mmCIF file of C-alpha atoms in Angstrom:
data_model
loop_
_atom_site.group_PDB
_atom_site.id
_atom_site.type_symbol
_atom_site.label_atom_id
_atom_site.label_comp_id
_atom_site.label_asym_id
_atom_site.label_seq_id
_atom_site.Cartn_x
_atom_site.Cartn_y
_atom_site.Cartn_z
ATOM 1 C CA UNK A 736 0.000 0.000 0.000
ATOM 2 C CA UNK A 737 2.742 2.616 0.711
ATOM 3 C CA UNK A 738 4.145 2.209 -2.811
ATOM 4 C CA UNK A 739 0.663 2.607 -4.320
ATOM 5 C CA UNK A 740 0.056 5.672 -2.137
ATOM 6 C CA UNK A 741 3.294 7.292 -3.312
ATOM 7 C CA UNK A 742 2.445 6.475 -6.944
ATOM 8 C CA UNK A 743 -0.997 8.066 -6.507
ATOM 9 C CA UNK A 744 0.545 11.153 -4.923
ATOM 10 C CA UNK A 745 2.967 11.475 -7.845
ATOM 11 C CA UNK A 746 0.093 11.172 -10.349
ATOM 12 C CA UNK A 747 -2.022 13.744 -8.484
ATOM 13 C CA UNK A 748 0.740 16.347 -8.213
ATOM 14 C CA UNK A 749 1.955 15.859 -11.808
ATOM 15 C CA UNK A 750 -1.561 15.901 -13.287
ATOM 16 C CA UNK A 751 -1.354 19.600 -14.280
ATOM 17 C CA UNK A 752 1.494 18.721 -16.649
ATOM 18 C CA UNK A 753 -0.952 16.515 -18.586
ATOM 19 C CA UNK A 754 -3.623 19.172 -19.056
ATOM 20 C CA UNK A 755 -2.188 20.333 -22.378
ATOM 21 C CA UNK A 756 -2.887 17.003 -24.030
ATOM 22 C CA UNK A 757 -5.677 17.060 -26.622
ATOM 23 C CA UNK A 758 -8.214 14.848 -24.838
ATOM 24 C CA UNK A 759 -7.916 16.798 -21.567
ATOM 25 C CA UNK A 760 -8.869 20.252 -22.885
ATOM 26 C CA UNK A 761 -12.651 19.946 -22.476
ATOM 27 C CA UNK A 762 -12.685 18.617 -18.870
ATOM 28 C CA UNK A 763 -9.973 21.129 -17.964
ATOM 29 C CA UNK A 764 -11.992 24.016 -19.417
ATOM 30 C CA UNK A 765 -15.116 22.851 -17.555
ATOM 31 C CA UNK A 766 -13.292 22.566 -14.221
ATOM 32 C CA UNK A 767 -11.439 25.883 -14.578
ATOM 33 C CA UNK A 768 -14.585 27.663 -15.787
ATOM 34 C CA UNK A 769 -16.711 26.166 -13.017
ATOM 35 C CA UNK A 770 -14.126 27.077 -10.394
ATOM 36 C CA UNK A 771 -13.965 30.659 -11.694
ATOM 37 C CA UNK A 772 -17.772 30.944 -11.513
ATOM 38 C CA UNK A 773 -17.853 29.560 -7.958
ATOM 39 C CA UNK A 774 -15.084 31.911 -6.806
ATOM 40 C CA UNK A 775 -16.871 34.898 -8.369
ATOM 41 C CA UNK A 776 -20.258 33.954 -6.891
ATOM 42 C CA UNK A 777 -18.891 32.954 -3.484
ATOM 43 C CA UNK A 778 -19.293 36.344 -1.708
ATOM 44 C CA UNK A 779 -22.999 36.826 -2.573
ATOM 45 C CA UNK A 780 -23.794 33.160 -1.913
ATOM 46 C CA UNK A 781 -21.949 33.264 1.407
ATOM 47 C CA UNK A 782 -24.010 36.288 2.514
ATOM 48 C CA UNK A 783 -27.271 34.518 1.623
ATOM 49 C CA UNK A 784 -26.250 31.354 3.458
ATOM 50 C CA UNK A 785 -25.329 33.318 6.597
ATOM 51 C CA UNK A 786 -28.678 35.146 6.545
ATOM 52 C CA UNK A 787 -30.675 31.914 6.765
ATOM 53 C CA UNK A 788 -31.073 29.485 9.646
ATOM 54 C CA UNK A 789 -31.327 26.585 7.211
ATOM 55 C CA UNK A 790 -27.810 25.281 7.932
ATOM 56 C CA UNK A 791 -27.619 26.028 11.670
ATOM 57 C CA UNK A 792 -28.594 22.554 12.888
ATOM 58 C CA UNK A 793 -26.500 20.886 10.204
ATOM 59 C CA UNK A 794 -23.411 22.871 11.206
ATOM 60 C CA UNK A 795 -23.911 21.973 14.877
ATOM 61 C CA UNK A 796 -24.065 18.253 14.069
ATOM 62 C CA UNK A 797 -21.523 18.049 11.227
ATOM 63 C CA UNK A 798 -18.564 19.966 12.639
ATOM 64 C CA UNK A 799 -15.285 19.377 10.807
ATOM 65 C CA UNK A 800 -14.025 17.074 13.558
ATOM 66 C CA UNK A 801 -17.144 14.893 13.341
ATOM 67 C CA UNK A 802 -17.269 14.761 9.548
ATOM 68 C CA UNK A 803 -13.525 14.021 9.427
ATOM 69 C CA UNK A 804 -14.047 11.203 11.904
ATOM 70 C CA UNK A 805 -16.879 9.745 9.842
ATOM 71 C CA UNK A 806 -14.782 9.887 6.690
ATOM 72 C CA UNK A 807 -12.102 7.898 8.505
ATOM 73 C CA UNK A 808 -14.410 5.453 10.274
ATOM 74 C CA UNK A 809 -16.221 4.264 7.142
ATOM 75 C CA UNK A 810 -13.221 2.656 5.369
ATOM 76 C CA UNK A 811 -11.835 1.311 8.665
ATOM 77 C CA UNK A 812 -15.228 -0.138 9.597
ATOM 78 C CA UNK A 813 -15.625 -1.656 6.148
ATOM 79 C CA UNK A 814 -12.183 -3.248 6.389
ATOM 80 C CA UNK A 815 -12.763 -4.623 9.909
ATOM 81 C CA UNK A 816 -16.170 -6.033 8.972
ATOM 82 C CA UNK A 817 -14.653 -7.670 5.887
ATOM 83 C CA UNK A 818 -11.843 -9.054 8.034
ATOM 84 C CA UNK A 819 -14.366 -10.627 10.402
ATOM 85 C CA UNK A 820 -16.302 -12.086 7.467
ATOM 86 C CA UNK A 821 -13.081 -13.346 5.801
ATOM 87 C CA UNK A 822 -14.011 -11.359 2.696
ATOM 88 C CA UNK A 823 -10.748 -10.575 0.883
ATOM 89 C CA UNK A 824 -12.533 -8.510 -1.790
ATOM 90 C CA UNK A 825 -14.132 -6.345 0.920
ATOM 91 C CA UNK A 826 -10.777 -6.003 2.679
ATOM 92 C CA UNK A 827 -9.217 -4.764 -0.552
ATOM 93 C CA UNK A 828 -12.109 -2.342 -1.015
ATOM 94 C CA UNK A 829 -11.648 -1.041 2.540
ATOM 95 C CA UNK A 830 -7.929 -0.543 1.947
ATOM 96 C CA UNK A 831 -8.573 1.293 -1.333
ATOM 97 C CA UNK A 832 -11.168 3.511 0.354
ATOM 98 C CA UNK A 833 -8.727 4.279 3.165
ATOM 99 C CA UNK A 834 -6.005 5.026 0.645
ATOM 100 C CA UNK A 835 -8.359 7.413 -1.180
ATOM 101 C CA UNK A 836 -9.142 9.221 2.085
ATOM 102 C CA UNK A 837 -5.434 9.520 2.860
ATOM 103 C CA UNK A 838 -4.627 10.800 -0.659
ATOM 104 C CA UNK A 839 -7.411 13.370 -0.405
ATOM 105 C CA UNK A 840 -6.283 14.474 3.054
ATOM 106 C CA UNK A 841 -2.718 15.113 1.893
ATOM 107 C CA UNK A 842 -3.967 17.103 -1.117
ATOM 108 C CA UNK A 843 -6.430 19.098 1.017
ATOM 109 C CA UNK A 844 -3.912 19.992 3.729
ATOM 110 C CA UNK A 845 -1.291 21.099 1.213
ATOM 111 C CA UNK A 846 -3.776 23.162 -0.827
ATOM 112 C CA UNK A 847 -5.133 24.811 2.336
ATOM 113 C CA UNK A 848 -1.580 25.647 3.407
ATOM 114 C CA UNK A 849 -0.776 27.122 -0.009
ATOM 115 C CA UNK A 850 -3.966 29.152 -0.572
ATOM 116 C CA UNK A 851 -4.526 30.172 3.076
ATOM 117 C CA UNK A 852 -8.108 31.021 2.169
ATOM 118 C CA UNK A 853 -10.026 32.719 4.949
ATOM 119 C CA UNK A 854 -13.121 30.971 6.270
ATOM 120 C CA UNK A 855 -16.481 32.786 6.334
ATOM 121 C CA UNK A 856 -16.401 32.649 10.143
ATOM 122 C CA UNK A 857 -13.386 35.001 10.092
ATOM 123 C CA UNK A 858 -15.656 37.805 8.834
ATOM 124 C CA UNK A 859 -18.604 39.541 10.473
ATOM 125 C CA UNK A 860 -22.020 38.269 9.229
ATOM 126 C CA UNK A 861 -22.467 41.141 6.757
ATOM 127 C CA UNK A 862 -18.749 41.763 6.202
ATOM 128 C CA UNK A 863 -17.105 41.798 2.805
ATOM 129 C CA UNK A 864 -16.182 38.218 1.927
ATOM 130 C CA UNK A 865 -13.994 39.173 -1.047
ATOM 131 C CA UNK A 866 -10.324 38.539 -1.718
ATOM 132 C CA UNK A 867 -10.202 35.658 0.746
ATOM 133 C CA UNK A 868 -7.180 33.869 -0.702
ATOM 134 C CA UNK A 869 -3.923 34.329 1.241
ATOM 135 C CA UNK A 870 -5.930 36.232 3.868
ATOM 136 C CA UNK A 871 -6.461 33.875 6.798
ATOM 137 C CA UNK A 872 -5.099 34.659 10.222
ATOM 138 C CA UNK A 873 -5.396 31.035 11.346
ATOM 139 C CA UNK A 874 -2.537 28.573 11.297
ATOM 140 C CA UNK A 875 -1.518 27.226 7.903
ATOM 141 C CA UNK A 876 -3.595 24.101 8.619
ATOM 142 C CA UNK A 877 -6.719 26.121 9.408
ATOM 143 C CA UNK A 878 -9.018 25.518 12.349
ATOM 144 C CA UNK A 879 -10.149 21.963 11.577
#
């Protein structure tokens, strides 16, 4: 598994070098365009979300520590259950799911450290939520 993890990390970090290839132009354009739209629309959407109570209960239940724990528990639980049942296919699936979580975590932590994007909670409810990249005052790993 460590060798596969390192191979996956290499593929993830070198992926931008493959974007210039002919078959990758359309998905690349969609992702870059979609990201640009979301970044542009983020401030007005953030204001609307903060002005509603719709997400209050959800945010109390699904804090980052709880959701992170659930993301970790699912592959581990799947692997342990498959181990008890002597299901080698399920064990492999649990390991792959755990590997995917680990790959995603490394990518997320590094990208958060690089972009240092401020969280909405760092601004007053009606404050200007613009230019939030490289603006956080939290540690480079964020709060969660």
